[in-house]
Amino acid sequence: VKTGSVRHRVLVGLDLGTKRYIADFGQLFNLDGPGRYFNIYRPNYGTPINGLPKFDRSQPLEQRGAGNLVDQSYTGLYGQDELGFFDNKLRLTLAGRYTYVQQSSYITTRTRNRQFTPRVGLSGNIDDNTTAYALFDQSFVPQGGLLRSGEQVKPITGNNLEFGLKRDWFNQRWNTTLAVYRILRNNATAADPANQAGEPFLINVGQTKTQGIEFDARGEIVTGLNVVANYAFTDQKITQASPLLPATLGNRVPGFAKHTANAWLTYTVQRGGLKGAGVSGGFTYQGRRSTWSWTGATATTQLPDYYKFDGGIFWGLNKVRFTANVFNIFNKYLYSGAAYANYLYWQAEAGTNYRVGMTYRF
């Protein structure tokens, strides 16, 4: 709609959801035993040494999984108006979302949270090929859990401030985006370091700040040869520490890489009998990776740099497309850190693996 010389693009939305999860952790079965443990170097994929497990399912899952219930239902209302000025060369976005959530998690009682999160954006055309933008928005993520004091954990809240430039080059054959941002995140949780065996209590980590620069480029190098590349520099620190973990103040946020780069090249044959066929390849790099621990000195331990190369071939004609891809071409041992309760483990990725596919577009 229009009001005078101002153009409005109005968006309204309703977001409803309900999720329910029950787990039966009360039964177990040993598949092997002393002297005959599963050998990862000489695996036997037949029947386990002790046979197949027989679990008691005579009772409904709701009874077997009593105490292991996680559920959540939410309602979200969203409204947005993008106001266009000066023949839509300058655009102001005003938006907001109201969220109401009910949830419970394992032993915790049902909690109810409600939050309004605003969003304000401004973008303008510097010339026919260049756009600058600025953005401020807030986040709200409910979470379940219990503090040792008996209090429920608070929802995660935060805000994001971002500025960027987007530009088309060489008659729109190339496009680049440069962005700088800062994200503050409050009320993140971690396992209470004082937990004894089986205790599920959490602590409030405090506040984290993540800021960085991202650059993306995509375009056509020569006819048929296209590239997509991006780089991100990310700096993350704990800016407000829990009184239970004062030594973590200033530590890096677990689970992040300071440097991330990706690139993907694709060449498609433009004419002849092989028209529509092509080859593609690329890499992923992560440098200065931190572990996933919130506690102790391990929070600052770096994981080794991460390199992965993938590639593939494809052929497409009209509505049909065939693909064959190889992942982790050099069969590198790749792993990331992960956390569960109050300990760490490494999570390994697959070695060289393959995938073939066919797509039909109606």
CSV table of C-alpha atoms in Angstrom, one decimal:
chain,number,residue,atom,x,y,z
A,1,VAL,CA,0.0,0.0,0.0
A,2,LYS,CA,1.0,3.7,-0.3
A,3,THR,CA,0.6,6.6,2.0
A,4,GLY,CA,1.5,9.7,0.0
A,5,SER,CA,4.9,9.1,-1.5
A,6,VAL,CA,5.8,6.3,1.0
A,7,ARG,CA,5.4,2.7,-0.1
A,8,HIS,CA,4.6,0.1,2.5
A,9,ARG,CA,5.2,-3.7,2.2
A,10,VAL,CA,3.3,-5.3,5.1
A,11,LEU,CA,3.9,-8.8,6.4
A,12,VAL,CA,2.1,-10.5,9.2
A,13,GLY,CA,2.5,-14.1,10.4
A,14,LEU,CA,1.3,-16.7,12.9
A,15,ASP,CA,3.8,-19.4,14.1
A,16,LEU,CA,2.4,-22.3,16.1
A,17,GLY,CA,4.2,-25.4,17.3
A,18,THR,CA,4.2,-28.3,19.7
A,19,LYS,CA,6.9,-30.9,20.3
A,20,ARG,CA,7.0,-33.9,22.7
A,21,TYR,CA,9.8,-36.3,23.4
A,22,ILE,CA,9.9,-39.3,25.8
A,23,ALA,CA,12.9,-41.6,26.3
A,24,ASP,CA,13.1,-45.0,28.1
A,25,PHE,CA,16.6,-45.0,29.7
A,26,GLY,CA,15.7,-47.6,32.3
A,27,GLN,CA,16.7,-50.7,30.3
A,28,LEU,CA,20.2,-51.8,29.1
A,29,PHE,CA,21.9,-54.8,27.5
A,30,ASN,CA,25.6,-55.7,27.1
A,31,LEU,CA,26.2,-56.7,23.5
A,32,ASP,CA,29.7,-58.1,24.2
A,33,GLY,CA,31.9,-59.0,27.2
A,34,PRO,CA,35.4,-59.4,28.5
A,35,GLY,CA,37.8,-61.0,26.1
A,36,ARG,CA,35.3,-60.7,23.2
A,37,TYR,CA,34.8,-57.0,22.9
A,38,PHE,CA,33.9,-55.5,19.5
A,39,ASN,CA,37.1,-54.8,17.5
A,40,ILE,CA,36.9,-51.7,15.5
A,41,TYR,CA,39.9,-52.8,13.4
A,42,ARG,CA,38.5,-56.3,12.6
A,43,PRO,CA,34.7,-55.7,12.9
A,44,ASN,CA,32.3,-58.6,12.9
A,45,TYR,CA,28.9,-57.2,11.8
A,46,GLY,CA,26.9,-60.4,12.6
A,47,THR,CA,24.9,-61.1,15.7
A,48,PRO,CA,26.6,-59.7,18.9
A,49,ILE,CA,28.4,-62.2,21.2
A,50,ASN,CA,25.6,-62.0,23.8
A,51,GLY,CA,22.8,-62.2,21.3
A,52,LEU,CA,20.2,-59.6,20.5
A,53,PRO,CA,18.6,-57.6,23.3
A,54,LYS,CA,15.1,-58.3,24.5
A,55,PHE,CA,13.5,-55.2,26.1
A,56,ASP,CA,10.3,-55.2,28.1
A,57,ARG,CA,7.7,-53.2,26.2
A,58,SER,CA,4.7,-54.5,28.1
A,59,GLN,CA,4.1,-51.0,29.6
A,60,PRO,CA,3.3,-47.9,27.5
A,61,LEU,CA,6.3,-45.6,26.8
A,62,GLU,CA,4.7,-42.9,28.9
A,63,GLN,CA,5.1,-45.2,32.0
A,64,ARG,CA,8.5,-46.6,31.1
A,65,GLY,CA,9.9,-43.1,30.3
A,66,ALA,CA,8.4,-41.4,33.4
A,67,GLY,CA,10.7,-38.6,34.3
A,68,ASN,CA,12.2,-38.5,30.8
A,69,LEU,CA,9.7,-36.2,29.2
A,70,VAL,CA,10.5,-33.1,27.3
A,71,ASP,CA,7.7,-31.1,25.7
A,72,GLN,CA,7.2,-27.6,24.4
A,73,SER,CA,4.3,-25.6,22.8
A,74,TYR,CA,4.6,-22.1,21.5
A,75,THR,CA,2.7,-19.3,19.8
A,76,GLY,CA,4.4,-16.5,17.9
A,77,LEU,CA,2.8,-13.4,16.3
A,78,TYR,CA,4.9,-11.5,13.9
A,79,GLY,CA,4.4,-8.1,12.1
A,80,GLN,CA,6.6,-6.2,9.8
A,81,ASP,CA,6.3,-3.0,7.7
A,82,GLU,CA,9.0,-2.1,5.1
A,83,LEU,CA,8.6,1.6,4.3
A,84,GLY,CA,10.1,2.8,1.0
A,85,PHE,CA,11.2,6.4,0.5
A,86,PHE,CA,12.5,8.4,-2.5
A,87,ASP,CA,11.1,6.0,-5.1
A,88,ASN,CA,12.1,3.1,-2.8
A,89,LYS,CA,15.8,4.0,-2.8
A,90,LEU,CA,15.8,4.2,1.0
A,91,ARG,CA,14.0,1.4,2.9
A,92,LEU,CA,13.2,1.3,6.6
A,93,THR,CA,12.0,-1.9,8.2
A,94,LEU,CA,10.1,-2.0,11.5
A,95,ALA,CA,9.1,-5.4,12.8
A,96,GLY,CA,8.5,-7.3,16.0
A,97,ARG,CA,7.5,-10.7,17.2
A,98,TYR,CA,5.6,-11.7,20.4
A,99,THR,CA,6.3,-15.2,21.6
A,100,TYR,CA,4.6,-17.2,24.3
A,101,VAL,CA,6.1,-20.6,25.3
A,102,GLN,CA,5.1,-23.4,27.7
A,103,GLN,CA,7.6,-26.2,28.3
A,104,SER,CA,9.0,-28.8,30.7
A,105,SER,CA,12.2,-30.7,30.6
A,106,TYR,CA,12.9,-34.0,32.5
A,107,ILE,CA,12.5,-33.3,36.3
A,108,THR,CA,11.7,-29.6,35.9
A,109,THR,CA,8.2,-28.2,36.5
A,110,ARG,CA,6.3,-26.5,33.6
A,111,THR,CA,7.5,-23.0,32.9
A,112,ARG,CA,5.8,-20.2,30.9
A,113,ASN,CA,7.7,-17.4,29.2
A,114,ARG,CA,6.7,-14.5,27.0
A,115,GLN,CA,8.8,-12.0,25.2
A,116,PHE,CA,8.5,-9.3,22.6
A,117,THR,CA,11.6,-9.0,20.3
A,118,PRO,CA,11.9,-6.0,18.0
A,119,ARG,CA,13.7,-5.7,14.7
A,120,VAL,CA,14.8,-2.5,12.9
A,121,GLY,CA,16.5,-2.3,9.6
A,122,LEU,CA,17.7,0.4,7.2
A,123,SER,CA,19.0,-0.1,3.7
A,124,GLY,CA,19.7,2.3,0.9
A,125,ASN,CA,20.9,2.3,-2.7
A,126,ILE,CA,24.2,4.2,-3.0
A,127,ASP,CA,24.0,3.7,-6.8
A,128,ASP,CA,22.5,1.2,-9.2
A,129,ASN,CA,24.9,-1.5,-8.2
A,130,THR,CA,25.6,-0.8,-4.5
A,131,THR,CA,23.4,-1.1,-1.4
A,132,ALA,CA,24.3,-0.3,2.2
A,133,TYR,CA,22.4,-1.7,5.2
A,134,ALA,CA,22.2,-1.6,9.0
A,135,LEU,CA,20.2,-3.9,11.3
A,136,PHE,CA,19.3,-4.2,14.9
A,137,ASP,CA,17.3,-7.2,16.2
A,138,GLN,CA,16.8,-9.2,19.4
A,139,SER,CA,16.5,-12.9,20.1
A,140,PHE,CA,14.6,-15.0,22.5
A,141,VAL,CA,15.2,-18.8,22.9
A,142,PRO,CA,13.4,-20.6,25.8
A,143,GLN,CA,15.5,-23.4,27.5
A,144,GLY,CA,14.7,-26.0,30.1
A,145,GLY,CA,16.7,-27.0,33.1
A,146,LEU,CA,17.2,-26.5,36.9
A,147,LEU,CA,19.7,-24.6,39.0
A,148,ARG,CA,21.0,-26.1,42.2
A,149,SER,CA,19.0,-23.5,44.1
A,150,GLY,CA,15.8,-25.0,42.6
A,151,GLU,CA,15.2,-22.0,40.3
A,152,GLN,CA,14.4,-22.6,36.6
A,153,VAL,CA,16.9,-21.4,34.1
A,154,LYS,CA,16.1,-18.2,32.2
A,155,PRO,CA,15.5,-18.0,28.5
A,156,ILE,CA,18.4,-17.1,26.3
A,157,THR,CA,18.1,-13.4,25.2
A,158,GLY,CA,20.4,-11.3,23.0
A,159,ASN,CA,20.7,-8.6,20.5
A,160,ASN,CA,22.5,-8.3,17.2
A,161,LEU,CA,23.9,-5.2,15.5
A,162,GLU,CA,25.1,-5.5,11.9
A,163,PHE,CA,26.3,-3.2,9.1
A,164,GLY,CA,27.0,-4.3,5.5
A,165,LEU,CA,27.6,-3.4,1.9
A,166,LYS,CA,26.3,-5.4,-1.1
A,167,ARG,CA,27.6,-4.7,-4.7
A,168,ASP,CA,27.2,-6.1,-8.2
A,169,TRP,CA,30.2,-6.0,-10.5
A,170,PHE,CA,30.8,-6.4,-14.3
A,171,ASN,CA,27.2,-6.1,-15.4
A,172,GLN,CA,26.0,-8.3,-12.5
A,173,ARG,CA,28.3,-11.2,-13.3
A,174,TRP,CA,29.8,-10.8,-9.9
A,175,ASN,CA,28.2,-10.1,-6.5
A,176,THR,CA,29.9,-9.4,-3.2
A,177,THR,CA,28.7,-8.8,0.4
A,178,LEU,CA,30.8,-7.4,3.3
A,179,ALA,CA,29.3,-7.4,6.8
A,180,VAL,CA,30.5,-6.6,10.3
A,181,TYR,CA,28.4,-7.6,13.4
A,182,ARG,CA,28.3,-7.8,17.1
A,183,ILE,CA,26.1,-10.3,19.0
A,184,LEU,CA,25.5,-10.2,22.8
A,185,ARG,CA,24.0,-13.4,24.3
A,186,ASN,CA,22.7,-13.7,27.8
A,187,ASN,CA,21.8,-16.6,30.1
A,188,ALA,CA,23.6,-19.4,28.3
A,189,THR,CA,23.9,-22.5,30.5
A,190,ALA,CA,26.3,-25.3,31.2
A,191,ALA,CA,26.5,-28.3,33.5
A,192,ASP,CA,27.2,-27.4,37.1
A,193,PRO,CA,30.8,-28.4,37.8
A,194,ALA,CA,29.7,-29.5,41.3
A,195,ASN,CA,27.4,-32.2,39.9
A,196,GLN,CA,27.7,-35.6,41.4
A,197,ALA,CA,27.0,-38.7,39.4
A,198,GLY,CA,23.5,-38.4,37.9
A,199,GLU,CA,22.8,-34.8,39.0
A,200,PRO,CA,21.3,-32.7,36.2
A,201,PHE,CA,21.9,-29.2,37.6
A,202,LEU,CA,23.0,-26.3,35.4
A,203,ILE,CA,24.7,-23.0,36.0
A,204,ASN,CA,24.2,-19.7,34.2
A,205,VAL,CA,27.4,-19.0,32.3
A,206,GLY,CA,26.7,-15.2,32.1
A,207,GLN,CA,27.1,-13.2,28.9
A,208,THR,CA,29.0,-13.8,25.7
A,209,LYS,CA,30.0,-11.4,23.0
A,210,THR,CA,30.6,-12.5,19.4
A,211,GLN,CA,31.8,-10.1,16.8
A,212,GLY,CA,33.4,-10.4,13.4
A,213,ILE,CA,33.6,-9.7,9.7
A,214,GLU,CA,32.1,-11.8,6.9
A,215,PHE,CA,32.8,-11.6,3.2
A,216,ASP,CA,31.0,-13.4,0.4
A,217,ALA,CA,31.7,-13.4,-3.3
A,218,ARG,CA,30.1,-15.3,-6.2
A,219,GLY,CA,30.4,-14.9,-9.9
A,220,GLU,CA,31.4,-16.2,-13.3
A,221,ILE,CA,35.2,-16.4,-14.0
A,222,VAL,CA,34.8,-17.3,-17.6
A,223,THR,CA,31.8,-18.7,-19.5
A,224,GLY,CA,30.6,-21.8,-17.7
A,225,LEU,CA,33.0,-21.5,-14.8
A,226,ASN,CA,31.4,-20.2,-11.6
A,227,VAL,CA,32.8,-19.7,-8.1
A,228,VAL,CA,31.2,-19.2,-4.7
A,229,ALA,CA,33.6,-18.2,-1.9
A,230,ASN,CA,33.4,-16.8,1.6
A,231,TYR,CA,35.5,-16.0,4.6
A,232,ALA,CA,34.6,-15.2,8.2
A,233,PHE,CA,36.6,-13.9,11.1
A,234,THR,CA,34.9,-14.5,14.4
A,235,ASP,CA,36.0,-13.3,17.8
A,236,GLN,CA,34.0,-14.6,20.8
A,237,LYS,CA,34.6,-14.0,24.5
A,238,ILE,CA,32.8,-14.6,27.8
A,239,THR,CA,32.2,-11.0,29.0
A,240,GLN,CA,30.2,-11.7,32.2
A,241,ALA,CA,31.2,-14.9,34.0
A,242,SER,CA,29.2,-17.0,36.5
A,243,PRO,CA,30.3,-16.6,40.2
A,244,LEU,CA,30.8,-20.3,40.1
A,245,LEU,CA,33.2,-20.1,37.2
A,246,PRO,CA,35.0,-16.7,37.7
A,247,ALA,CA,38.1,-17.9,35.9
A,248,THR,CA,36.2,-18.2,32.6
A,249,LEU,CA,35.9,-14.4,32.3
A,250,GLY,CA,37.6,-13.4,29.0
A,251,ASN,CA,37.9,-17.0,27.8
A,252,ARG,CA,36.9,-17.8,24.2
A,253,VAL,CA,33.4,-19.2,23.7
A,254,PRO,CA,33.6,-23.0,23.3
A,255,GLY,CA,32.8,-24.5,19.9
A,256,PHE,CA,33.9,-21.7,17.6
A,257,ALA,CA,36.5,-21.3,14.9
A,258,LYS,CA,38.3,-17.9,14.6
A,259,HIS,CA,38.8,-18.3,10.9
A,260,THR,CA,36.4,-20.0,8.5
A,261,ALA,CA,36.8,-20.1,4.7
A,262,ASN,CA,34.9,-22.0,2.0
A,263,ALA,CA,35.1,-22.0,-1.8
A,264,TRP,CA,33.3,-24.0,-4.5
A,265,LEU,CA,34.1,-24.1,-8.2
A,266,THR,CA,31.7,-25.4,-10.8
A,267,TYR,CA,32.3,-25.8,-14.6
A,268,THR,CA,29.4,-26.6,-16.9
A,269,VAL,CA,29.9,-27.6,-20.6
A,270,GLN,CA,28.0,-25.0,-22.6
A,271,ARG,CA,27.7,-26.7,-26.0
A,272,GLY,CA,28.1,-30.0,-27.9
A,273,GLY,CA,27.2,-33.5,-27.0
A,274,LEU,CA,28.2,-33.0,-23.4
A,275,LYS,CA,26.2,-29.8,-22.9
A,276,GLY,CA,24.8,-29.8,-19.3
A,277,ALA,CA,27.6,-32.0,-17.9
A,278,GLY,CA,30.1,-30.6,-15.5
A,279,VAL,CA,32.5,-31.0,-12.7
A,280,SER,CA,32.7,-29.2,-9.3
A,281,GLY,CA,35.1,-29.1,-6.4
A,282,GLY,CA,35.8,-27.1,-3.3
A,283,PHE,CA,37.2,-27.0,0.2
A,284,THR,CA,36.2,-26.0,3.8
A,285,TYR,CA,38.8,-24.6,6.2
A,286,GLN,CA,38.5,-23.8,10.0
A,287,GLY,CA,41.4,-22.3,11.9
A,288,ARG,CA,42.0,-21.5,15.6
A,289,ARG,CA,39.2,-23.8,16.8
A,290,SER,CA,38.3,-23.9,20.5
A,291,THR,CA,37.1,-26.9,22.5
A,292,TRP,CA,33.6,-27.3,23.7
A,293,SER,CA,34.3,-27.1,27.5
A,294,TRP,CA,33.0,-24.3,29.7
A,295,THR,CA,35.1,-25.2,32.7
A,296,GLY,CA,38.8,-25.3,33.6
A,297,ALA,CA,41.8,-24.7,31.4
A,298,THR,CA,40.4,-26.9,28.6
A,299,ALA,CA,38.1,-24.1,27.6
A,300,THR,CA,41.1,-22.4,25.9
A,301,THR,CA,42.6,-25.5,24.3
A,302,GLN,CA,42.7,-25.3,20.5
A,303,LEU,CA,41.7,-28.1,18.2
A,304,PRO,CA,43.8,-28.7,15.1
A,305,ASP,CA,43.0,-26.8,12.0
A,306,TYR,CA,40.3,-28.3,9.8
A,307,TYR,CA,40.7,-29.0,6.1
A,308,LYS,CA,38.2,-30.9,3.9
A,309,PHE,CA,38.1,-31.2,0.1
A,310,ASP,CA,35.0,-32.4,-1.8
A,311,GLY,CA,34.2,-32.8,-5.5
A,312,GLY,CA,31.8,-34.2,-7.9
A,313,ILE,CA,30.5,-34.6,-11.5
A,314,PHE,CA,27.0,-33.9,-12.8
A,315,TRP,CA,24.9,-34.0,-15.9
A,316,GLY,CA,21.6,-32.4,-16.5
A,317,LEU,CA,19.2,-32.3,-19.4
A,318,ASN,CA,15.8,-30.6,-19.4
A,319,LYS,CA,14.1,-31.7,-16.1
A,320,VAL,CA,16.5,-34.5,-15.2
A,321,ARG,CA,19.8,-34.1,-13.3
A,322,PHE,CA,22.3,-36.8,-12.2
A,323,THR,CA,25.0,-36.2,-9.6
A,324,ALA,CA,27.9,-38.1,-8.2
A,325,ASN,CA,29.9,-36.6,-5.3
A,326,VAL,CA,33.0,-37.6,-3.3
A,327,PHE,CA,33.4,-36.1,0.2
A,328,ASN,CA,36.6,-35.9,2.2
A,329,ILE,CA,38.6,-36.8,-0.9
A,330,PHE,CA,41.9,-37.1,0.9
A,331,ASN,CA,40.4,-39.2,3.7
A,332,LYS,CA,41.6,-36.9,6.5
A,333,TYR,CA,40.8,-37.8,10.1
A,334,LEU,CA,38.5,-34.9,11.0
A,335,TYR,CA,36.9,-34.3,14.3
A,336,SER,CA,35.2,-31.7,16.4
A,337,GLY,CA,34.7,-31.2,20.1
A,338,ALA,CA,31.4,-31.8,21.8
A,339,ALA,CA,30.1,-31.6,25.4
A,340,TYR,CA,27.7,-33.7,27.3
A,341,ALA,CA,26.9,-33.2,31.0
A,342,ASN,CA,30.2,-32.2,32.6
A,343,TYR,CA,32.7,-34.0,30.3
A,344,LEU,CA,34.0,-33.8,26.8
A,345,TYR,CA,34.3,-36.2,23.9
A,346,TRP,CA,35.6,-35.9,20.3
A,347,GLN,CA,33.1,-36.5,17.5
A,348,ALA,CA,34.7,-37.9,14.3
A,349,GLU,CA,33.5,-37.4,10.8
A,350,ALA,CA,33.3,-40.0,8.1
A,351,GLY,CA,36.4,-40.7,6.0
A,352,THR,CA,36.1,-40.6,2.2
A,353,ASN,CA,32.5,-41.3,1.3
A,354,TYR,CA,30.4,-41.1,-1.8
A,355,ARG,CA,26.9,-40.1,-2.9
A,356,VAL,CA,25.0,-40.4,-6.1
A,357,GLY,CA,21.6,-38.9,-6.9
A,358,MET,CA,19.0,-38.2,-9.5
A,359,THR,CA,16.7,-35.2,-9.5
A,360,TYR,CA,13.5,-34.8,-11.6
A,361,ARG,CA,12.0,-31.3,-11.7
A,362,PHE,CA,8.2,-31.3,-12.4
